[in-house]
Amino acid sequence: AVFNGLQAALGCSYFYHYLNTLKKVPMKLAVGLFLAAIATQQAARAFVLPHRHHHYNPSFSCTSLLFARRVPRVVDTSSSTGPKGPRRGTSTREPQSPKLKRAPHQFDHTLEEARPFVNALQEIQLQDSNDNAPVYELSNSTTAGDIITQNHIETFSLNDLFPNLDFSHKFATSTAFREDLRNSIRQDIFDTTPTYHGMSEKAKAMLLLPDSSLQGSWKCQNGGWSRANNDDNLKRSRMNRLTAVLQQHLGDGAPTGDAFMDTIGKLCGRKPSTHLIDIVGVLTRRIPHSWHQDTGNSPENSKTVLLGFPPTDNYNGVGVFSHVVKLKREQFAQDGHSPMEPVLYKQDIDDEYIVRPKFAEGQEIIAYRDVHVLHSSPDVAYRTSVMRFM
């Protein structure tokens, strides 16, 4: 319940950071938070979910209870009337359709900023990728660098990285392949990340749910990964499930799982952080953009790399990748800024500057330098997830 509430309140991108913070909370306080969250969810089930007019939301959480409105109870008086009319305390009003449910989302968005649930596919069909958007100059910046002359966003295909396998076409046209690929990556990363080794089975199952964001390191060769069982037969390679999936869908010439991860990871440059996160994010609502940089630094030309997982076959459109604003000048974090914290920018940016990178067959991967752009989760997302390599 605590995980569920935190993910809804804080947003998937930074959930892991707050989870680490939670580990430092004294045990008595942590237990108190847990019991309070359990009580809140029990109240949610009794207070909101039983009403037949409530719009069921699979991502319903402790936090969303704060924004749910109780639907007025309507009593059936068909058998309670008599010579004196309806019983006292009953209502003869006709049931009314409830107002569209509103809910919270990531970061510090207020209730007034909340947006109603939307049909994402219909919404994104009205959006343009705006690839030729003009560059944006931050006003009053004290950490701006040189004018940027290179392309802000690069695009790669799986065929480029793994030739002679028809990789892009199979990835674009097979939901089963994409699901198997994503799930095997998540399971292999989870099994070989020491942070997760001591977790209970219930906690493991929760983190591996397909709509939960998962983090670790993408680096396989000399990556410092380990397994909880220390099986010598499994130490030679890391991504064993992924290897099996690639061979099943691509044939004998398929790369190993380790080669797949390290090949995409090398697009990050010579000095990557090796951080990987599989981001799901908000999928059912329109949300305000939250412009930021992940670190505000790009040492030795390092890049952020995104591998998109669309929700449908043969998809060609926006909503899978993060939205991007191309900066006129390099923008760096202030001296002393923690490398584990994002650099947030509160100003509103006109739509003419916003690039919504398009996913398509042959355009499964994009890359950019963190100091060259501001980026945000899509205002309307249409994806299974996006994997971010850094």
GROMACS .gro file of N, CA and C in nm, residues 166-296:
model
  393
  166ASP      N    1   1.589  -0.866  -3.938
  166ASP     CA    2   1.454  -0.809  -3.954
  166ASP      C    3   1.397  -0.771  -3.818
  167PHE      N    4   1.485  -0.721  -3.731
  167PHE     CA    5   1.451  -0.694  -3.591
  167PHE      C    6   1.340  -0.589  -3.581
  168SER      N    7   1.356  -0.478  -3.653
  168SER     CA    8   1.259  -0.369  -3.641
  168SER      C    9   1.118  -0.414  -3.678
  169HIS      N   10   1.106  -0.489  -3.787
  169HIS     CA   11   0.974  -0.532  -3.832
  169HIS      C   12   0.910  -0.628  -3.732
  170LYS      N   13   0.988  -0.721  -3.681
  170LYS     CA   14   0.932  -0.817  -3.585
  170LYS      C   15   0.893  -0.748  -3.455
  171PHE      N   16   0.973  -0.651  -3.413
  171PHE     CA   17   0.943  -0.576  -3.291
  171PHE      C   18   0.816  -0.493  -3.310
  172ALA      N   19   0.800  -0.434  -3.427
  172ALA     CA   20   0.685  -0.345  -3.452
  172ALA      C   21   0.555  -0.420  -3.472
  173THR      N   22   0.563  -0.543  -3.518
  173THR     CA   23   0.441  -0.614  -3.559
  173THR      C   24   0.399  -0.727  -3.465
  174SER      N   25   0.475  -0.751  -3.358
  174SER     CA   26   0.442  -0.863  -3.270
  174SER      C   27   0.431  -0.817  -3.125
  175THR      N   28   0.308  -0.809  -3.077
  175THR     CA   29   0.286  -0.775  -2.936
  175THR      C   30   0.352  -0.879  -2.846
  176ALA      N   31   0.343  -1.007  -2.885
  176ALA     CA   32   0.402  -1.114  -2.804
  176ALA      C   33   0.552  -1.095  -2.789
  177PHE      N   34   0.620  -1.058  -2.899
  177PHE     CA   35   0.764  -1.037  -2.894
  177PHE      C   36   0.798  -0.922  -2.800
  178ARG      N   37   0.728  -0.810  -2.814
  178ARG     CA   38   0.756  -0.695  -2.728
  178ARG      C   39   0.732  -0.727  -2.581
  179GLU      N   40   0.623  -0.796  -2.553
  179GLU     CA   41   0.595  -0.832  -2.414
  179GLU      C   42   0.700  -0.927  -2.359
  180ASP      N   43   0.736  -1.028  -2.437
  180ASP     CA   44   0.839  -1.123  -2.392
  180ASP      C   45   0.973  -1.052  -2.371
  181LEU      N   46   1.007  -0.962  -2.462
  181LEU     CA   47   1.134  -0.890  -2.453
  181LEU      C   48   1.137  -0.804  -2.327
  182ARG      N   49   1.033  -0.726  -2.309
  182ARG     CA   50   1.029  -0.636  -2.192
  182ARG      C   51   1.027  -0.714  -2.061
  183ASN      N   52   0.944  -0.814  -2.052
  183ASN     CA   53   0.932  -0.890  -1.927
  183ASN      C   54   1.062  -0.963  -1.892
  184SER      N   55   1.129  -1.016  -1.993
  184SER     CA   56   1.254  -1.087  -1.966
  184SER      C   57   1.364  -0.991  -1.922
  185ILE      N   58   1.369  -0.872  -1.981
  185ILE     CA   59   1.466  -0.772  -1.936
  185ILE      C   60   1.440  -0.737  -1.790
  186ARG      N   61   1.316  -0.710  -1.757
  186ARG     CA   62   1.282  -0.672  -1.620
  186ARG      C   63   1.317  -0.784  -1.521
  187GLN      N   64   1.285  -0.907  -1.556
  187GLN     CA   65   1.313  -1.018  -1.465
  187GLN      C   66   1.463  -1.040  -1.447
  188ASP      N   67   1.538  -1.036  -1.558
  188ASP     CA   68   1.683  -1.055  -1.549
  188ASP      C   69   1.749  -0.943  -1.469
  189ILE      N   70   1.707  -0.818  -1.492
  189ILE     CA   71   1.763  -0.706  -1.416
  189ILE      C   72   1.730  -0.722  -1.269
  190PHE      N   73   1.608  -0.759  -1.240
  190PHE     CA   74   1.566  -0.776  -1.100
  190PHE      C   75   1.648  -0.886  -1.032
  191ASP      N   76   1.664  -1.000  -1.097
  191ASP     CA   77   1.733  -1.113  -1.036
  191ASP      C   78   1.881  -1.087  -1.011
  192THR      N   79   1.939  -0.992  -1.083
  192THR     CA   80   2.084  -0.969  -1.073
  192THR      C   81   2.119  -0.834  -1.012
  193THR      N   82   2.021  -0.767  -0.950
  193THR     CA   83   2.045  -0.640  -0.882
  193THR      C   84   2.045  -0.663  -0.731
  194PRO      N   85   2.159  -0.645  -0.664
  194PRO     CA   86   2.170  -0.678  -0.522
  194PRO      C   87   2.066  -0.611  -0.434
  195THR      N   88   2.020  -0.489  -0.470
  195THR     CA   89   1.921  -0.418  -0.390
  195THR      C   90   1.795  -0.500  -0.368
  196TYR      N   91   1.761  -0.584  -0.466
  196TYR     CA   92   1.635  -0.658  -0.459
  196TYR      C   93   1.649  -0.796  -0.394
  197HIS      N   94   1.770  -0.839  -0.363
  197HIS     CA   95   1.789  -0.978  -0.322
  197HIS      C   96   1.719  -1.014  -0.191
  198GLY      N   97   1.712  -0.921  -0.097
  198GLY     CA   98   1.656  -0.954   0.033
  198GLY      C   99   1.508  -0.929   0.047
  199MET      N  100   1.441  -0.898  -0.061
  199MET     CA  101   1.299  -0.864  -0.053
  199MET      C  102   1.212  -0.986  -0.033
  200SER      N  103   1.096  -0.965   0.028
  200SER     CA  104   0.999  -1.072   0.043
  200SER      C  105   0.938  -1.107  -0.092
  201GLU      N  106   0.876  -1.222  -0.098
  201GLU     CA  107   0.814  -1.265  -0.223
  201GLU      C  108   0.701  -1.170  -0.264
  202LYS      N  109   0.628  -1.117  -0.166
  202LYS     CA  110   0.519  -1.024  -0.198
  202LYS      C  111   0.575  -0.894  -0.257
  203ALA      N  112   0.683  -0.845  -0.198
  203ALA     CA  113   0.744  -0.722  -0.249
  203ALA      C  114   0.800  -0.743  -0.389
  204LYS      N  115   0.861  -0.859  -0.412
  204LYS     CA  116   0.914  -0.890  -0.544
  204LYS      C  117   0.802  -0.893  -0.649
  205ALA      N  118   0.694  -0.961  -0.613
  205ALA     CA  119   0.582  -0.972  -0.707
  205ALA      C  120   0.526  -0.834  -0.742
  206MET      N  121   0.521  -0.745  -0.643
  206MET     CA  122   0.467  -0.612  -0.666
  206MET      C  123   0.557  -0.532  -0.760
  207LEU      N  124   0.689  -0.536  -0.737
  207LEU     CA  125   0.780  -0.460  -0.820
  207LEU      C  126   0.786  -0.512  -0.963
  208LEU      N  127   0.752  -0.640  -0.983
  208LEU     CA  128   0.758  -0.698  -1.116
  208LEU      C  129   0.626  -0.690  -1.190
  209LEU      N  130   0.525  -0.628  -1.129
  209LEU     CA  131   0.401  -0.607  -1.202
  209LEU      C  132   0.429  -0.524  -1.327
  210PRO      N  133   0.366  -0.555  -1.440
  210PRO     CA  134   0.400  -0.487  -1.565
  210PRO      C  135   0.372  -0.338  -1.566
  211ASP      N  136   0.286  -0.288  -1.476
  211ASP     CA  137   0.258  -0.145  -1.474
  211ASP      C  138   0.340  -0.072  -1.367
  212SER      N  139   0.443  -0.139  -1.314
  212SER     CA  140   0.530  -0.078  -1.215
  212SER      C  141   0.666  -0.047  -1.278
  213SER      N  142   0.720   0.070  -1.247
  213SER     CA  143   0.852   0.105  -1.298
  213SER      C  144   0.959   0.025  -1.223
  214LEU      N  145   1.064  -0.014  -1.293
  214LEU     CA  146   1.170  -0.096  -1.235
  214LEU      C  147   1.305  -0.037  -1.274
  215GLN      N  148   1.400  -0.039  -1.179
  215GLN     CA  149   1.530   0.022  -1.204
  215GLN      C  150   1.644  -0.074  -1.175
  216GLY      N  151   1.759  -0.041  -1.229
  216GLY     CA  152   1.881  -0.117  -1.205
  216GLY      C  153   1.992  -0.061  -1.293
  217SER      N  154   2.087  -0.146  -1.329
  217SER     CA  155   2.194  -0.108  -1.420
  217SER      C  156   2.183  -0.192  -1.546
  218TRP      N  157   2.205  -0.128  -1.662
  218TRP     CA  158   2.197  -0.203  -1.788
  218TRP      C  159   2.326  -0.276  -1.820
  219LYS      N  160   2.434  -0.242  -1.755
  219LYS     CA  161   2.566  -0.294  -1.794
  219LYS      C  162   2.579  -0.441  -1.757
  220CYS      N  163   2.619  -0.522  -1.853
  220CYS     CA  164   2.634  -0.665  -1.831
  220CYS      C  165   2.781  -0.705  -1.819
  221GLN      N  166   2.861  -0.678  -1.921
  221GLN     CA  167   3.002  -0.713  -1.915
  221GLN      C  168   3.074  -0.624  -1.815
  222ASN      N  169   3.136  -0.687  -1.714
  222ASN     CA  170   3.205  -0.614  -1.607
  222ASN      C  171   3.112  -0.515  -1.538
  223GLY      N  172   2.988  -0.556  -1.522
  223GLY     CA  173   2.889  -0.464  -1.467
  223GLY      C  174   2.869  -0.469  -1.318
  224GLY      N  175   2.933  -0.561  -1.249
  224GLY     CA  176   2.919  -0.566  -1.105
  224GLY      C  177   2.788  -0.625  -1.056
  225TRP      N  178   2.716  -0.694  -1.143
  225TRP     CA  179   2.590  -0.756  -1.104
  225TRP      C  180   2.617  -0.886  -1.029
  226SER      N  181   2.516  -0.937  -0.962
  226SER     CA  182   2.530  -1.063  -0.888
  226SER      C  183   2.394  -1.129  -0.875
  227ARG      N  184   2.397  -1.255  -0.836
  227ARG     CA  185   2.273  -1.331  -0.813
  227ARG      C  186   2.264  -1.369  -0.666
  228ALA      N  187   2.142  -1.379  -0.619
  228ALA     CA  188   2.121  -1.410  -0.478
  228ALA      C  189   2.168  -1.551  -0.443
  229ASN      N  190   2.156  -1.646  -0.538
  229ASN     CA  191   2.189  -1.785  -0.508
  229ASN      C  192   2.335  -1.821  -0.538
  230ASN      N  193   2.411  -1.728  -0.599
  230ASN     CA  194   2.553  -1.750  -0.628
  230ASN      C  195   2.579  -1.879  -0.706
  231ASP      N  196   2.489  -1.913  -0.796
  231ASP     CA  197   2.505  -2.032  -0.878
  231ASP      C  198   2.617  -2.008  -0.980
  232ASP      N  199   2.723  -2.089  -0.973
  232ASP     CA  200   2.837  -2.071  -1.063
  232ASP      C  201   2.798  -2.086  -1.210
  233ASN      N  202   2.699  -2.171  -1.237
  233ASN     CA  203   2.658  -2.195  -1.376
  233ASN      C  204   2.588  -2.073  -1.436
  234LEU      N  205   2.540  -1.981  -1.350
  234LEU     CA  206   2.468  -1.864  -1.399
  234LEU      C  207   2.552  -1.737  -1.394
  235LYS      N  208   2.677  -1.746  -1.351
  235LYS     CA  209   2.762  -1.628  -1.338
  235LYS      C  210   2.824  -1.584  -1.470
  236ARG      N  211   2.825  -1.671  -1.568
  236ARG     CA  212   2.894  -1.639  -1.694
  236ARG      C  213   2.819  -1.535  -1.775
  237SER      N  214   2.688  -1.538  -1.769
  237SER     CA  215   2.607  -1.439  -1.842
  237SER      C  216   2.495  -1.390  -1.751
  238ARG      N  217   2.448  -1.270  -1.779
  238ARG     CA  218   2.350  -1.207  -1.692
  238ARG      C  219   2.207  -1.223  -1.741
  239MET      N  220   2.183  -1.192  -1.870
  239MET     CA  221   2.046  -1.180  -1.922
  239MET      C  222   2.003  -1.311  -1.987
  240ASN      N  223   1.991  -1.416  -1.906
  240ASN     CA  224   1.963  -1.549  -1.961
  240ASN      C  225   1.821  -1.561  -2.016
  241ARG      N  226   1.723  -1.504  -1.948
  241ARG     CA  227   1.586  -1.508  -2.000
  241ARG      C  228   1.576  -1.429  -2.131
  242LEU      N  229   1.642  -1.316  -2.135
  242LEU     CA  230   1.640  -1.234  -2.256
  242LEU      C  231   1.705  -1.308  -2.372
  243THR      N  232   1.813  -1.378  -2.347
  243THR     CA  233   1.878  -1.457  -2.453
  243THR      C  234   1.780  -1.557  -2.513
  244ALA      N  235   1.705  -1.626  -2.428
  244ALA     CA  236   1.609  -1.726  -2.475
  244ALA      C  237   1.499  -1.662  -2.559
  245VAL      N  238   1.451  -1.544  -2.516
  245VAL     CA  239   1.346  -1.474  -2.590
  245VAL      C  240   1.396  -1.431  -2.727
  246LEU      N  241   1.516  -1.377  -2.734
  246LEU     CA  242   1.571  -1.331  -2.862
  246LEU      C  243   1.591  -1.448  -2.958
  247GLN      N  244   1.638  -1.559  -2.908
  247GLN     CA  245   1.655  -1.676  -2.994
  247GLN      C  246   1.520  -1.730  -3.042
  248GLN      N  247   1.420  -1.726  -2.955
  248GLN     CA  248   1.287  -1.775  -2.993
  248GLN      C  249   1.226  -1.692  -3.105
  249HIS      N  250   1.241  -1.560  -3.098
  249HIS     CA  251   1.172  -1.472  -3.193
  249HIS      C  252   1.258  -1.432  -3.312
  250LEU      N  253   1.391  -1.437  -3.297
  250LEU     CA  254   1.478  -1.392  -3.406
  250LEU      C  255   1.558  -1.504  -3.470
  251GLY      N  256   1.564  -1.619  -3.406
  251GLY     CA  257   1.638  -1.732  -3.464
  251GLY      C  258   1.779  -1.744  -3.412
  252ASP      N  259   1.854  -1.835  -3.474
  252ASP     CA  260   1.988  -1.869  -3.425
  252ASP      C  261   2.087  -1.753  -3.433
  253GLY      N  262   2.066  -1.659  -3.523
  253GLY     CA  263   2.158  -1.547  -3.536
  253GLY      C  264   2.134  -1.435  -3.437
  254ALA      N  265   2.042  -1.454  -3.345
  254ALA     CA  266   2.007  -1.349  -3.250
  254ALA      C  267   2.122  -1.319  -3.155
  255PRO      N  268   2.135  -1.194  -3.112
  255PRO     CA  269   2.237  -1.162  -3.012
  255PRO      C  270   2.202  -1.224  -2.877
  256THR      N  271   2.300  -1.240  -2.792
  256THR     CA  272   2.270  -1.282  -2.656
  256THR      C  273   2.202  -1.166  -2.583
  257GLY      N  274   2.139  -1.197  -2.471
  257GLY     CA  275   2.077  -1.091  -2.392
  257GLY      C  276   2.177  -0.989  -2.344
  258ASP      N  277   2.295  -1.036  -2.304
  258ASP     CA  278   2.400  -0.944  -2.259
  258ASP      C  279   2.443  -0.851  -2.372
  259ALA      N  280   2.460  -0.906  -2.492
  259ALA     CA  281   2.501  -0.825  -2.606
  259ALA      C  282   2.393  -0.723  -2.642
  260PHE      N  283   2.268  -0.761  -2.632
  260PHE     CA  284   2.157  -0.669  -2.661
  260PHE      C  285   2.163  -0.547  -2.569
  261MET      N  286   2.175  -0.572  -2.438
  261MET     CA  287   2.175  -0.462  -2.342
  261MET      C  288   2.298  -0.374  -2.358
  262ASP      N  289   2.415  -0.435  -2.371
  262ASP     CA  290   2.538  -0.357  -2.380
  262ASP      C  291   2.546  -0.279  -2.512
  263THR      N  292   2.489  -0.333  -2.619
  263THR     CA  293   2.491  -0.262  -2.748
  263THR      C  294   2.407  -0.136  -2.741
  264ILE      N  295   2.288  -0.145  -2.685
  264ILE     CA  296   2.206  -0.024  -2.668
  264ILE      C  297   2.271   0.070  -2.568
  265GLY      N  298   2.325   0.014  -2.461
  265GLY     CA  299   2.390   0.097  -2.360
  265GLY      C  300   2.508   0.176  -2.413
  266LYS      N  301   2.579   0.121  -2.511
  266LYS     CA  302   2.696   0.191  -2.567
  266LYS      C  303   2.657   0.319  -2.640
  267LEU      N  304   2.531   0.331  -2.678
  267LEU     CA  305   2.485   0.456  -2.740
  267LEU      C  306   2.491   0.572  -2.641
  268CYS      N  307   2.501   0.540  -2.511
  268CYS     CA  308   2.509   0.645  -2.409
  268CYS      C  309   2.643   0.716  -2.410
  269GLY      N  310   2.745   0.658  -2.473
  269GLY     CA  311   2.874   0.725  -2.481
  269GLY      C  312   2.979   0.659  -2.394
  270ARG      N  313   3.093   0.729  -2.382
  270ARG     CA  314   3.210   0.670  -2.317
  270ARG      C  315   3.203   0.673  -2.165
  271LYS      N  316   3.122   0.759  -2.109
  271LYS     CA  317   3.116   0.771  -1.963
  271LYS      C  318   2.971   0.767  -1.916
  272PRO      N  319   2.904   0.654  -1.932
  272PRO     CA  320   2.764   0.645  -1.890
  272PRO      C  321   2.754   0.620  -1.740
  273SER      N  322   2.638   0.649  -1.686
  273SER     CA  323   2.611   0.613  -1.546
  273SER      C  324   2.571   0.467  -1.534
  274THR      N  325   2.530   0.406  -1.645
  274THR     CA  326   2.479   0.267  -1.659
  274THR      C  327   2.342   0.250  -1.593
  275HIS      N  328   2.276   0.359  -1.558
  275HIS     CA  329   2.144   0.348  -1.495
  275HIS      C  330   2.038   0.312  -1.598
  276LEU      N  331   1.949   0.221  -1.560
  276LEU     CA  332   1.836   0.180  -1.643
  276LEU      C  333   1.708   0.192  -1.563
  277ILE      N  334   1.604   0.247  -1.625
  277ILE     CA  335   1.471   0.244  -1.565
  277ILE      C  336   1.369   0.217  -1.673
  278ASP      N  337   1.276   0.128  -1.642
  278ASP     CA  338   1.163   0.100  -1.731
  278ASP      C  339   1.046   0.183  -1.679
  279ILE      N  340   1.009   0.288  -1.752
  279ILE     CA  341   0.911   0.386  -1.706
  279ILE      C  342   0.775   0.359  -1.770
  280VAL      N  343   0.674   0.348  -1.686
  280VAL     CA  344   0.537   0.335  -1.735
  280VAL      C  345   0.471   0.473  -1.735
  281GLY      N  346   0.461   0.533  -1.618
  281GLY     CA  347   0.405   0.667  -1.607
  281GLY      C  348   0.254   0.670  -1.608
  282VAL      N  349   0.198   0.788  -1.629
  282VAL     CA  350   0.054   0.810  -1.629
  282VAL      C  351  -0.001   0.781  -1.768
  283LEU      N  352  -0.094   0.687  -1.777
  283LEU     CA  353  -0.141   0.642  -1.908
  283LEU      C  354  -0.286   0.678  -1.937
  284THR      N  355  -0.360   0.724  -1.840
  284THR     CA  356  -0.504   0.742  -1.861
  284THR      C  357  -0.550   0.885  -1.844
  285ARG      N  358  -0.457   0.978  -1.823
  285ARG     CA  359  -0.497   1.117  -1.800
  285ARG      C  360  -0.408   1.211  -1.879
  286ARG      N  361  -0.459   1.327  -1.908
  286ARG     CA  362  -0.377   1.436  -1.959
  286ARG      C  363  -0.316   1.507  -1.838
  287ILE      N  364  -0.184   1.526  -1.840
  287ILE     CA  365  -0.116   1.589  -1.728
  287ILE      C  366  -0.033   1.707  -1.778
  288PRO      N  367  -0.008   1.804  -1.693
  288PRO     CA  368   0.079   1.915  -1.735
  288PRO      C  369   0.222   1.864  -1.757
  289HIS      N  370   0.293   1.923  -1.850
  289HIS     CA  371   0.434   1.892  -1.866
  289HIS      C  372   0.510   1.933  -1.740
  290SER      N  373   0.612   1.856  -1.707
  290SER     CA  374   0.702   1.887  -1.595
  290SER      C  375   0.843   1.889  -1.650
  291TRP      N  376   0.888   2.005  -1.694
  291TRP     CA  377   1.015   2.015  -1.766
  291TRP      C  378   1.132   2.002  -1.670
  292HIS      N  379   1.229   1.922  -1.710
  292HIS     CA  380   1.345   1.898  -1.625
  292HIS      C  381   1.460   1.840  -1.706
  293GLN      N  382   1.576   1.834  -1.642
  293GLN     CA  383   1.689   1.756  -1.689
  293GLN      C  384   1.713   1.646  -1.586
  294ASP      N  385   1.761   1.531  -1.630
  294ASP     CA  386   1.781   1.421  -1.535
  294ASP      C  387   1.895   1.450  -1.439
  295THR      N  388   2.004   1.510  -1.489
  295THR     CA  389   2.119   1.539  -1.405
  295THR      C  390   2.173   1.680  -1.427
  296GLY      N  391   2.151   1.738  -1.544
  296GLY     CA  392   2.210   1.867  -1.577
  296GLY      C  393   2.357   1.857  -1.612
   0.00000   0.00000   0.00000
